[in-house]
JSON list of C-alpha atoms in Angstrom, two decimals:
[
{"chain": "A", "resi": 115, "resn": "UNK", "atom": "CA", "xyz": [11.85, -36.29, -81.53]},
{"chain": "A", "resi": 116, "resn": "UNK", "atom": "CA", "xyz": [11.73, -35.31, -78.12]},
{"chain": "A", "resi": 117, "resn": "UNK", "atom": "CA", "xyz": [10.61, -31.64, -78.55]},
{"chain": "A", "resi": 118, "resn": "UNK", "atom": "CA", "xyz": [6.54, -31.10, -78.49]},
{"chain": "A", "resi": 119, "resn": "UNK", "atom": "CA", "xyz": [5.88, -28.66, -81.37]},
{"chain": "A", "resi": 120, "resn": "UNK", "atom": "CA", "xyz": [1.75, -28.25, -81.14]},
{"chain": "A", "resi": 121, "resn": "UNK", "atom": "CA", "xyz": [-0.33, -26.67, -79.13]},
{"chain": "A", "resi": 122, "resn": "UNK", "atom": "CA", "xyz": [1.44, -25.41, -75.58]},
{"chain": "A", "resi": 123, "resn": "UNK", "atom": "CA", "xyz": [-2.10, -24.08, -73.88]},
{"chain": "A", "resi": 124, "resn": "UNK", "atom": "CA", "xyz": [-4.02, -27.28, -74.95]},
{"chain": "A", "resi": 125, "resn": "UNK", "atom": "CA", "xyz": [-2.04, -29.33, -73.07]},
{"chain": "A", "resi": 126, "resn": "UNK", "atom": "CA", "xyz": [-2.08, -27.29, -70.13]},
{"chain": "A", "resi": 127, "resn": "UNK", "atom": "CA", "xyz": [-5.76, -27.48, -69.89]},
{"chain": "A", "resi": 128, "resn": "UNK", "atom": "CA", "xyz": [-5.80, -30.93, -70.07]},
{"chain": "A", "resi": 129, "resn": "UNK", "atom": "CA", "xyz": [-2.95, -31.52, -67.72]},
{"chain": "A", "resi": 130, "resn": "UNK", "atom": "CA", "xyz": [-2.87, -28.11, -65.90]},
{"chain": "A", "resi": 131, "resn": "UNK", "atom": "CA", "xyz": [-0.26, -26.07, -64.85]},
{"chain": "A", "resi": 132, "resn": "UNK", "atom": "CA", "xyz": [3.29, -26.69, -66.56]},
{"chain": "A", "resi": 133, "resn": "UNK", "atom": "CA", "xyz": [5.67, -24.27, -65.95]},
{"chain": "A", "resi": 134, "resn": "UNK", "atom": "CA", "xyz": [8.61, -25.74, -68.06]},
{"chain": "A", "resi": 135, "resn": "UNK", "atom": "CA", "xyz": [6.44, -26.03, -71.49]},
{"chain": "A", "resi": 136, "resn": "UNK", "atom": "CA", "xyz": [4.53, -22.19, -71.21]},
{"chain": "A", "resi": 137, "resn": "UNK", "atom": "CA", "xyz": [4.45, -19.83, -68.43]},
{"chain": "A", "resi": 138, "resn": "UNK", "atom": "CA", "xyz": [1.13, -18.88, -70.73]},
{"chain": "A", "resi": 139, "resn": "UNK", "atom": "CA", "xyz": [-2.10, -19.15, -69.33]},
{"chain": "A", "resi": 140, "resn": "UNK", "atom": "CA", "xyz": [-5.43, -20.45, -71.16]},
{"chain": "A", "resi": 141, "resn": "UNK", "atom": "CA", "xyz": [-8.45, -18.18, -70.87]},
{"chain": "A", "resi": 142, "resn": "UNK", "atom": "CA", "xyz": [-10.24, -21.69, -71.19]},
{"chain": "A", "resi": 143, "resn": "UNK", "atom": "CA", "xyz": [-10.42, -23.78, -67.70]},
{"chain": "A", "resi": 144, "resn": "UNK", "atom": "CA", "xyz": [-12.43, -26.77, -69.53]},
{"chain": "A", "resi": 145, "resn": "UNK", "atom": "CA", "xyz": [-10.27, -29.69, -70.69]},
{"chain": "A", "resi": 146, "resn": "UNK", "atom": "CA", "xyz": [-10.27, -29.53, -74.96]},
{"chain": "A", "resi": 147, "resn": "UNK", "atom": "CA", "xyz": [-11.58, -31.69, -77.28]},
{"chain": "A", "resi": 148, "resn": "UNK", "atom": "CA", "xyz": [-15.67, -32.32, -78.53]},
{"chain": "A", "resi": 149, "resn": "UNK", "atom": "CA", "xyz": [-16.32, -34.03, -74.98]},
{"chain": "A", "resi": 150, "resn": "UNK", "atom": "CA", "xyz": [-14.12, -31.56, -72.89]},
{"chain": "A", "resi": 151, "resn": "UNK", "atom": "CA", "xyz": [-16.75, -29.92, -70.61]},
{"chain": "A", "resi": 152, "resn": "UNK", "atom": "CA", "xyz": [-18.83, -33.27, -70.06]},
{"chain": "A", "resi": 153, "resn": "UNK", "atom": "CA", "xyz": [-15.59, -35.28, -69.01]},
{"chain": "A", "resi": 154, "resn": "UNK", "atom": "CA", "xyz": [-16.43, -38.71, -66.91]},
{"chain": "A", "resi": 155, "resn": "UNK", "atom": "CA", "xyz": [-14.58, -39.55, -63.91]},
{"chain": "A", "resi": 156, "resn": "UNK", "atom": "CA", "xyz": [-11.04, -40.60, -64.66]},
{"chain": "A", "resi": 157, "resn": "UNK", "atom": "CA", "xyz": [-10.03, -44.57, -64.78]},
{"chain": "A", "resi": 158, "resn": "UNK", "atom": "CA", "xyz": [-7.26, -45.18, -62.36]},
{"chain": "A", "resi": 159, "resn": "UNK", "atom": "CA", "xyz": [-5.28, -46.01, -65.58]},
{"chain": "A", "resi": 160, "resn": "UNK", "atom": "CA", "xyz": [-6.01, -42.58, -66.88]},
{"chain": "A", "resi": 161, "resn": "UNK", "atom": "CA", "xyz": [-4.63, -40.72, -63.45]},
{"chain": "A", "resi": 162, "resn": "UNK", "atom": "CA", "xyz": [-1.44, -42.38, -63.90]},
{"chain": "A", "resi": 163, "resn": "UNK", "atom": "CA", "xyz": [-0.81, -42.09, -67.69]},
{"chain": "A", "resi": 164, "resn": "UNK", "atom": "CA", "xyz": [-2.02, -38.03, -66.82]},
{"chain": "A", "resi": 165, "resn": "UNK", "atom": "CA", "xyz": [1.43, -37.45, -64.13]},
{"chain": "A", "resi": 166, "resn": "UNK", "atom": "CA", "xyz": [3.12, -39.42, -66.85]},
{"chain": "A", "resi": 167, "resn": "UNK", "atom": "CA", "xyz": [2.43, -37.13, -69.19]},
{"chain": "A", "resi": 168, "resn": "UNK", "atom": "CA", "xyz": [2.69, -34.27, -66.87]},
{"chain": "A", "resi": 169, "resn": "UNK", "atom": "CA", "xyz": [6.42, -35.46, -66.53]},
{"chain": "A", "resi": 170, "resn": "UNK", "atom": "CA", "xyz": [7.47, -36.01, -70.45]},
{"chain": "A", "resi": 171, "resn": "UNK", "atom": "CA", "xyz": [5.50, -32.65, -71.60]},
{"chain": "A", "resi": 172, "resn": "UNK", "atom": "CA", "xyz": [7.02, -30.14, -68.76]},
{"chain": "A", "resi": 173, "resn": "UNK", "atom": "CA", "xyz": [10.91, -31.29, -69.14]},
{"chain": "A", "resi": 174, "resn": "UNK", "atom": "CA", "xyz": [10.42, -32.17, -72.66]},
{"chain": "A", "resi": 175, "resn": "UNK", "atom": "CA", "xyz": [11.64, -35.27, -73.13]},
{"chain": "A", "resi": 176, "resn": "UNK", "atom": "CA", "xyz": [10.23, -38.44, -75.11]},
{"chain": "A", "resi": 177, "resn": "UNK", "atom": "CA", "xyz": [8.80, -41.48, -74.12]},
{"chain": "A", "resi": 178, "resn": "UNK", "atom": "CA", "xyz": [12.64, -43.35, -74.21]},
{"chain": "A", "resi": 179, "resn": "UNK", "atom": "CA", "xyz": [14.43, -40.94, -72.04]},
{"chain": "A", "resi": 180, "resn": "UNK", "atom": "CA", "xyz": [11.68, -41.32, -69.70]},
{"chain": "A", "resi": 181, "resn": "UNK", "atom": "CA", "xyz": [12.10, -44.75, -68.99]},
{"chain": "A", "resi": 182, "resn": "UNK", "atom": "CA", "xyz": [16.08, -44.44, -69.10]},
{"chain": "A", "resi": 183, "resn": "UNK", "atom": "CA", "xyz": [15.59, -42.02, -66.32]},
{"chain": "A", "resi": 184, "resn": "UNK", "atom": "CA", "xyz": [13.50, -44.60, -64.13]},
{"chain": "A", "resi": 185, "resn": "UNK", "atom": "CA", "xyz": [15.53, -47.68, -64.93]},
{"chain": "A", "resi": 186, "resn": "UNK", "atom": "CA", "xyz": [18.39, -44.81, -63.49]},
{"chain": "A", "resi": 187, "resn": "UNK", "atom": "CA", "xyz": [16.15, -43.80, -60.66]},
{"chain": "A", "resi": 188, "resn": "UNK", "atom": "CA", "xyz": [15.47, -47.76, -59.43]},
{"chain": "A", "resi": 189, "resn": "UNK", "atom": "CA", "xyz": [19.56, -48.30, -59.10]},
{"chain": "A", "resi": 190, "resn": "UNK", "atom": "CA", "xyz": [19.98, -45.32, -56.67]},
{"chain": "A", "resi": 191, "resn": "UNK", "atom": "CA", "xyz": [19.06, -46.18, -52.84]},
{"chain": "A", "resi": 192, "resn": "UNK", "atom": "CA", "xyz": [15.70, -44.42, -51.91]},
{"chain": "A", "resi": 193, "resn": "UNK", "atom": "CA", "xyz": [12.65, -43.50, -52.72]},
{"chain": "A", "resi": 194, "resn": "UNK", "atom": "CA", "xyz": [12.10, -43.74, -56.68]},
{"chain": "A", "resi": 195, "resn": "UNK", "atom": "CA", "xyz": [9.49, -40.93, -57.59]},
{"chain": "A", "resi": 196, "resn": "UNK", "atom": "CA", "xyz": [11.89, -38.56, -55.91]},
{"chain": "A", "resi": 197, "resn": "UNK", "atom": "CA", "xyz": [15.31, -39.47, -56.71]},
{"chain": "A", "resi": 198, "resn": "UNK", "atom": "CA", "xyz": [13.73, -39.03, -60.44]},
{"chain": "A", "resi": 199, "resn": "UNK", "atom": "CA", "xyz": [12.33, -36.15, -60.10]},
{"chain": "A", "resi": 200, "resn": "UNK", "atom": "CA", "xyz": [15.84, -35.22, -58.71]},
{"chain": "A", "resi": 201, "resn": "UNK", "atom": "CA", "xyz": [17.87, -36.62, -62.13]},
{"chain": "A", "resi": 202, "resn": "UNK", "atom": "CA", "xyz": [14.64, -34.42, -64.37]},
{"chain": "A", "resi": 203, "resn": "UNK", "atom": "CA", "xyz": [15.84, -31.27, -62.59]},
{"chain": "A", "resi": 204, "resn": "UNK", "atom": "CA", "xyz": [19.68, -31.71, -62.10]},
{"chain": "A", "resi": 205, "resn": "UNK", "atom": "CA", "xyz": [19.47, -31.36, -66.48]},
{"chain": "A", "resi": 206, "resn": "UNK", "atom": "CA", "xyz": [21.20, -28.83, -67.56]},
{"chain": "A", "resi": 207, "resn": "UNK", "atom": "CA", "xyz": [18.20, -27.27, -69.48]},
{"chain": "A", "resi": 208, "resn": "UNK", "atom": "CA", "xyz": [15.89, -27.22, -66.52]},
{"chain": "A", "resi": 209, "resn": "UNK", "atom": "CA", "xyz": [18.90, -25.70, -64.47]},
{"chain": "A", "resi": 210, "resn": "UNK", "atom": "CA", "xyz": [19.09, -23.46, -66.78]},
{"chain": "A", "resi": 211, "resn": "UNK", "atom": "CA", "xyz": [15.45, -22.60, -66.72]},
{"chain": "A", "resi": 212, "resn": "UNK", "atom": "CA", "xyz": [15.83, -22.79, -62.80]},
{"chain": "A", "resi": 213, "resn": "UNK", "atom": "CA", "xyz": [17.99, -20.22, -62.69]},
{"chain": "A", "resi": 214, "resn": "UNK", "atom": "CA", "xyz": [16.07, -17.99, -64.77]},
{"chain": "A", "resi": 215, "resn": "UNK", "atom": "CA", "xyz": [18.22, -17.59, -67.85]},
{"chain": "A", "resi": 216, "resn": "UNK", "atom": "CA", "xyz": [15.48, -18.30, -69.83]},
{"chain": "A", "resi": 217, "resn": "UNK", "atom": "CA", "xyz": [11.42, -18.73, -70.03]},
{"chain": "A", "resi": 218, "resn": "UNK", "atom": "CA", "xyz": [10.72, -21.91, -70.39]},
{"chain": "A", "resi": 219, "resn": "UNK", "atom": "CA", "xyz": [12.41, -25.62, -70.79]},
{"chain": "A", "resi": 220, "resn": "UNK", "atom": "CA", "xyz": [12.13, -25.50, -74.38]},
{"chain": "A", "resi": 221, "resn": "UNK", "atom": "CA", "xyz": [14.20, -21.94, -74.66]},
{"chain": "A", "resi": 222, "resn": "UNK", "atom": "CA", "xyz": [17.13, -23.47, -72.16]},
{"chain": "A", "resi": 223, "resn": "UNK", "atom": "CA", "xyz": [17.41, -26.45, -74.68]},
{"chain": "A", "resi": 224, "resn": "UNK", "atom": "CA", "xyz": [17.26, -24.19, -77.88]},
{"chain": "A", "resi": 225, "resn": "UNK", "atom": "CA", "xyz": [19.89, -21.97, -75.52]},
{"chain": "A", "resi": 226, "resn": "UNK", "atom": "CA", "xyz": [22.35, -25.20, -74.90]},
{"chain": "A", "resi": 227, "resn": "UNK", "atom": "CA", "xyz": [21.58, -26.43, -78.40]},
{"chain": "A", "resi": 228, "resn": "UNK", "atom": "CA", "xyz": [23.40, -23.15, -80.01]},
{"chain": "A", "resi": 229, "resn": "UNK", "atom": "CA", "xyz": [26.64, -23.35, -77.65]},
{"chain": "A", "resi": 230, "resn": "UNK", "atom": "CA", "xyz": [25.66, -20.47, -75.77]},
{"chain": "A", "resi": 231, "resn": "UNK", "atom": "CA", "xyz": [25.94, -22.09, -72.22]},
{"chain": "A", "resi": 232, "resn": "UNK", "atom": "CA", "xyz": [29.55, -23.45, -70.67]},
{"chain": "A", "resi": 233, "resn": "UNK", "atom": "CA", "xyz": [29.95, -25.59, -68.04]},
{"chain": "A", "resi": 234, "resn": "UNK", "atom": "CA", "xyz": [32.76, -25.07, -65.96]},
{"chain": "A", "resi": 235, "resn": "UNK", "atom": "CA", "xyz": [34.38, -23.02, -68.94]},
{"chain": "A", "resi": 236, "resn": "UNK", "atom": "CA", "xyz": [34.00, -25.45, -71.36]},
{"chain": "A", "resi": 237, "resn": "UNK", "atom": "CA", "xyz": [31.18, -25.33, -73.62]},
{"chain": "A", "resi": 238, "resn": "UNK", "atom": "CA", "xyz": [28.34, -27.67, -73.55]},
{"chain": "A", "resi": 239, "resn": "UNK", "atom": "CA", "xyz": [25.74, -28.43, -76.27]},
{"chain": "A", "resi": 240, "resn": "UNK", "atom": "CA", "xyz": [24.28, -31.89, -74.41]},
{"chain": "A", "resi": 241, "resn": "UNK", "atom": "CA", "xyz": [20.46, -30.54, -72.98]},
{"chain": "A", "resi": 242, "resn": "UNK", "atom": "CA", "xyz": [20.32, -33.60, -71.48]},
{"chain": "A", "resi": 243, "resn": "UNK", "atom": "CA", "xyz": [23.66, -32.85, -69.85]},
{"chain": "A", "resi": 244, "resn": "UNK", "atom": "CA", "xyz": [23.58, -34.10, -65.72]},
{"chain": "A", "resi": 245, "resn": "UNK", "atom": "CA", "xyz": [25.08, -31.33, -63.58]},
{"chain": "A", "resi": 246, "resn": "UNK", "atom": "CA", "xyz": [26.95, -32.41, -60.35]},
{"chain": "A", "resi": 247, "resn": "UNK", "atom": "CA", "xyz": [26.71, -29.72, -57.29]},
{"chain": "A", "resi": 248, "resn": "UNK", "atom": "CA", "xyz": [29.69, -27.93, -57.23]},
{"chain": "A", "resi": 249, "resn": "UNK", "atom": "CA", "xyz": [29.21, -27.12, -61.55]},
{"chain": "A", "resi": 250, "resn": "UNK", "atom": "CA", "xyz": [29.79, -23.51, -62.58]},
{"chain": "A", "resi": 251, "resn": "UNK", "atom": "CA", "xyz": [26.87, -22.73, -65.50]},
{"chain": "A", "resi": 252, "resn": "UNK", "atom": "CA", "xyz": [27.88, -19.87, -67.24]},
{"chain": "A", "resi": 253, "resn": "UNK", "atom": "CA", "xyz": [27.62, -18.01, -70.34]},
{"chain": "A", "resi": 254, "resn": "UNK", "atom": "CA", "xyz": [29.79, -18.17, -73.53]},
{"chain": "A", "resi": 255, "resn": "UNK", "atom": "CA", "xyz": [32.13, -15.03, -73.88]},
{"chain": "A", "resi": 256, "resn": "UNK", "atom": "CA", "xyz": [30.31, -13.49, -76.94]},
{"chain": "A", "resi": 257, "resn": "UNK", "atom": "CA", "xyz": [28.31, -10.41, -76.79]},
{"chain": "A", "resi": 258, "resn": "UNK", "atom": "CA", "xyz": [25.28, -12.04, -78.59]},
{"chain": "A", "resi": 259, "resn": "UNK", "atom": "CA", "xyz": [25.16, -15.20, -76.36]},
{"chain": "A", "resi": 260, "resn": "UNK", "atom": "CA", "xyz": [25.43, -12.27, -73.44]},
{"chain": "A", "resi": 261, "resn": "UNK", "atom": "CA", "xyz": [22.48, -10.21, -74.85]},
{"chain": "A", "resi": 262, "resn": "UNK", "atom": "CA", "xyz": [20.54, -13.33, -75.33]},
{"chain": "A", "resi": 263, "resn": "UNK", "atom": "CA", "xyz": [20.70, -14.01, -71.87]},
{"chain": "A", "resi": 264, "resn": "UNK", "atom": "CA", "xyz": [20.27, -10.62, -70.71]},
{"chain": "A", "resi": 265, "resn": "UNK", "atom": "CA", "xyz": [16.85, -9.95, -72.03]},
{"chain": "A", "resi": 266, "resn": "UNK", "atom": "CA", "xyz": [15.73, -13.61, -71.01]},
{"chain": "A", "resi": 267, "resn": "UNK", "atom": "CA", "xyz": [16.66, -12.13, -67.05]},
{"chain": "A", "resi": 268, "resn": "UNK", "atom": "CA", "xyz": [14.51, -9.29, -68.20]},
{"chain": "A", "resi": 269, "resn": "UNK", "atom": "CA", "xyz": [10.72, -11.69, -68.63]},
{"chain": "A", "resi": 270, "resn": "UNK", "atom": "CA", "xyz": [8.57, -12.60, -65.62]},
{"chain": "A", "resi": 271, "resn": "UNK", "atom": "CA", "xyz": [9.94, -16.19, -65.59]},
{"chain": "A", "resi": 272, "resn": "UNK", "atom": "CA", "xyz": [10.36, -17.43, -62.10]},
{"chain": "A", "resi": 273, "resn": "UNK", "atom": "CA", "xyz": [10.17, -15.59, -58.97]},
{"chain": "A", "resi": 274, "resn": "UNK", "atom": "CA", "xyz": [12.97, -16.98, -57.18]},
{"chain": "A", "resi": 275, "resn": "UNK", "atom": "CA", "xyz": [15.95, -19.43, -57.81]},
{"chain": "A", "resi": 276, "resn": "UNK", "atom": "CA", "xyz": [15.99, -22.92, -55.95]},
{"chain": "A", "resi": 277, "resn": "UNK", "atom": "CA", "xyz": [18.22, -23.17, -52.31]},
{"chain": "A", "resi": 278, "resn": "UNK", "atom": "CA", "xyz": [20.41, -25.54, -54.35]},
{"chain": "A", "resi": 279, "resn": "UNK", "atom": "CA", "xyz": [21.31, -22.61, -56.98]},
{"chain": "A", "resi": 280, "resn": "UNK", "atom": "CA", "xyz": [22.98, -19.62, -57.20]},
{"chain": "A", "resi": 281, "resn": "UNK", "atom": "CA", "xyz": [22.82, -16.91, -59.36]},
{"chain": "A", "resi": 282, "resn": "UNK", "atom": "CA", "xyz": [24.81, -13.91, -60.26]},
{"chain": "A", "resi": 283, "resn": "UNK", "atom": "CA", "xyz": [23.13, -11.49, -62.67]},
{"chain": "A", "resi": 284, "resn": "UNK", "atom": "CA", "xyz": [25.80, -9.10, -62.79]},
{"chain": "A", "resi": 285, "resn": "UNK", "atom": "CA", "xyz": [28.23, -11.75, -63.87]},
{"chain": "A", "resi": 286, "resn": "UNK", "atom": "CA", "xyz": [26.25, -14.09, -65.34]},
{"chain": "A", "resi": 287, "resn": "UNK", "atom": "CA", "xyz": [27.08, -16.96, -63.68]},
{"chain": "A", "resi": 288, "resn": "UNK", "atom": "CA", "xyz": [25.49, -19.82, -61.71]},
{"chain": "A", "resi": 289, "resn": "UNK", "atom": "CA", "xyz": [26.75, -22.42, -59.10]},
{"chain": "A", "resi": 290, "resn": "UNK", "atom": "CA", "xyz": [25.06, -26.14, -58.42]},
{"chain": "A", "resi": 291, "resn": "UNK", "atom": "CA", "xyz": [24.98, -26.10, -54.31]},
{"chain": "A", "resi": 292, "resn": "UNK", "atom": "CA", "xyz": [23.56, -29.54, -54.23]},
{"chain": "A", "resi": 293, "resn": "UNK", "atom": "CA", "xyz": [20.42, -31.93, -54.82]},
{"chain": "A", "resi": 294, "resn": "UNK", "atom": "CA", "xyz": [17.41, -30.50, -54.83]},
{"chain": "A", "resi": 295, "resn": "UNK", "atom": "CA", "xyz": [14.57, -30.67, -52.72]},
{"chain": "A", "resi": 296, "resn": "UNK", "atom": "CA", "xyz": [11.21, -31.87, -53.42]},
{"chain": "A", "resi": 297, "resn": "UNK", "atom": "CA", "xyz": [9.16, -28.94, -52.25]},
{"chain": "A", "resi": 298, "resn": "UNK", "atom": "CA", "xyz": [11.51, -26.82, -54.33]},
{"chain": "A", "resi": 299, "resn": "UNK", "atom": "CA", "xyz": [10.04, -28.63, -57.58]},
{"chain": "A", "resi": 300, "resn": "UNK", "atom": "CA", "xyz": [7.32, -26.43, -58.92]},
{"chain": "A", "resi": 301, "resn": "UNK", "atom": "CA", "xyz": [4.83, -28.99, -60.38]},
{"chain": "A", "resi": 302, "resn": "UNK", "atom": "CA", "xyz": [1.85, -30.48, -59.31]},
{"chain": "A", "resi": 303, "resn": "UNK", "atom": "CA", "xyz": [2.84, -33.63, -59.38]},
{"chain": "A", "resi": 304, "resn": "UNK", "atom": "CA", "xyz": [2.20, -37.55, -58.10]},
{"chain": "A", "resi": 305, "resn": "UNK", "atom": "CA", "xyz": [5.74, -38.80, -59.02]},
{"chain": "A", "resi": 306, "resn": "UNK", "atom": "CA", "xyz": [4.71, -42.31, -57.59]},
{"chain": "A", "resi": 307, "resn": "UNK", "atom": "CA", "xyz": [1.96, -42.55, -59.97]},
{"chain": "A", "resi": 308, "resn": "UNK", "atom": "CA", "xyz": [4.16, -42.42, -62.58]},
{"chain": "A", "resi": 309, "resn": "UNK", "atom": "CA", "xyz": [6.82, -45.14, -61.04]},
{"chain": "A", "resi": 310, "resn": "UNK", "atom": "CA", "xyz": [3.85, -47.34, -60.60]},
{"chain": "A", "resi": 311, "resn": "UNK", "atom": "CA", "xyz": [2.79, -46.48, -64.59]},
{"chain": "A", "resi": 312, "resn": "UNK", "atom": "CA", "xyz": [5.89, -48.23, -65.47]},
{"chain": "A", "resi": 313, "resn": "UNK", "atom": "CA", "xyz": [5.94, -50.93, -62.99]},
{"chain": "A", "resi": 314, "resn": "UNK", "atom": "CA", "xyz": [5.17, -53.50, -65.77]},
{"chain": "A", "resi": 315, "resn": "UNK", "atom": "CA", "xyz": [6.96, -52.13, -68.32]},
{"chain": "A", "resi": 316, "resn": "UNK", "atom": "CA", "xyz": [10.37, -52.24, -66.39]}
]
């Protein structure tokens, strides 16, 4: 399965910050385990498989869709690390969480999973769904799908919504402008660590 069910915070204090998994925060800074606080100098090995895992924890997605996604990346013309980072957040569950209809990456996927998002009218139960700019992401017309969302808009989840989103609150309703841009992407992140992880492998 795709979706990480253990422990959120002990993850981010081995990987750090992770706004898609928890917008918690650990009251530990040392990294867990028996050897956590007396932690050798990382392998260069280690580094990479670390923004590897950075990338599968915070969108949620398993080791398989991963390497779908960079196989994808490779085909496009460009740079690799970026155009993937691109196809992570065009999802429609990290839109979603973009957008701030909900507190994590986990909620927007539990959020498409029960047909309470529509895309362009039509409703969409696909997580994994890839918006296009130009996509209307709305809400289904049901007063519980409405309340849902409602009191999501209500936590400190984001602070603001990405220049290639819009967002109504009043009605709702959010557009796709267009492709992200790197410095929009809210991770700490070495995306070319992770194309170079999978060099071999693909």
């Amino acid at each position: 399965m795709a979706r990480y069910t253990g422990a959120k915070l002990r993850i981010t204090r081995r990987l750090g910050d992770l706004p898609g998994l928890t917008s918690k925060k650990s009251k530990l800074t040392q990294r867990p385990g028996q050897h956590g606080a007396t932690q050798k100098k990382l392998t260069q090995y280690a580094i990479r498989l670390e923004e590897k895992q950075k990338l599968r924890f915070n969108y949620g997605i398993s080791e398989k869709q991963l390497i779908n996604y960079i196989r994808q990346a490779k085909k496009i013309k460009g740079a690799t690390g970026p155009i993937l980072l691109q196809l992570l957040e065009m999802r429609l569950d990290t839109v979603i969480f973009r957008l701030g209809m909900a507190p994590t990456i986990a909620a927007a996927r539990q959020l498409v999973g029960h047909k309470h998002i529509t895309i362009n009218n039509s409703c969409v139960s696909i997580p994994g769904y890839q918006c296009q700019p130009g996509d209307m992401v709305g809400v289904k017309d049901s007063s519980a799908s409405k309340q849902l969302i409602t009191k999501n808009l209500e936590l400190p989840a984001l602070s603001n919504v990405p220049q290639n989103l819009d967002f109504d609150k009043k009605s709702l309703k959010g557009k796709v402008l267009g492709i992200i841009e790197r410095e929009w992407i809210a991770l700490k992140l070495n995306e070319l660590f992770v194309v170079e992880f999978y060099s071999r492998k693909i």
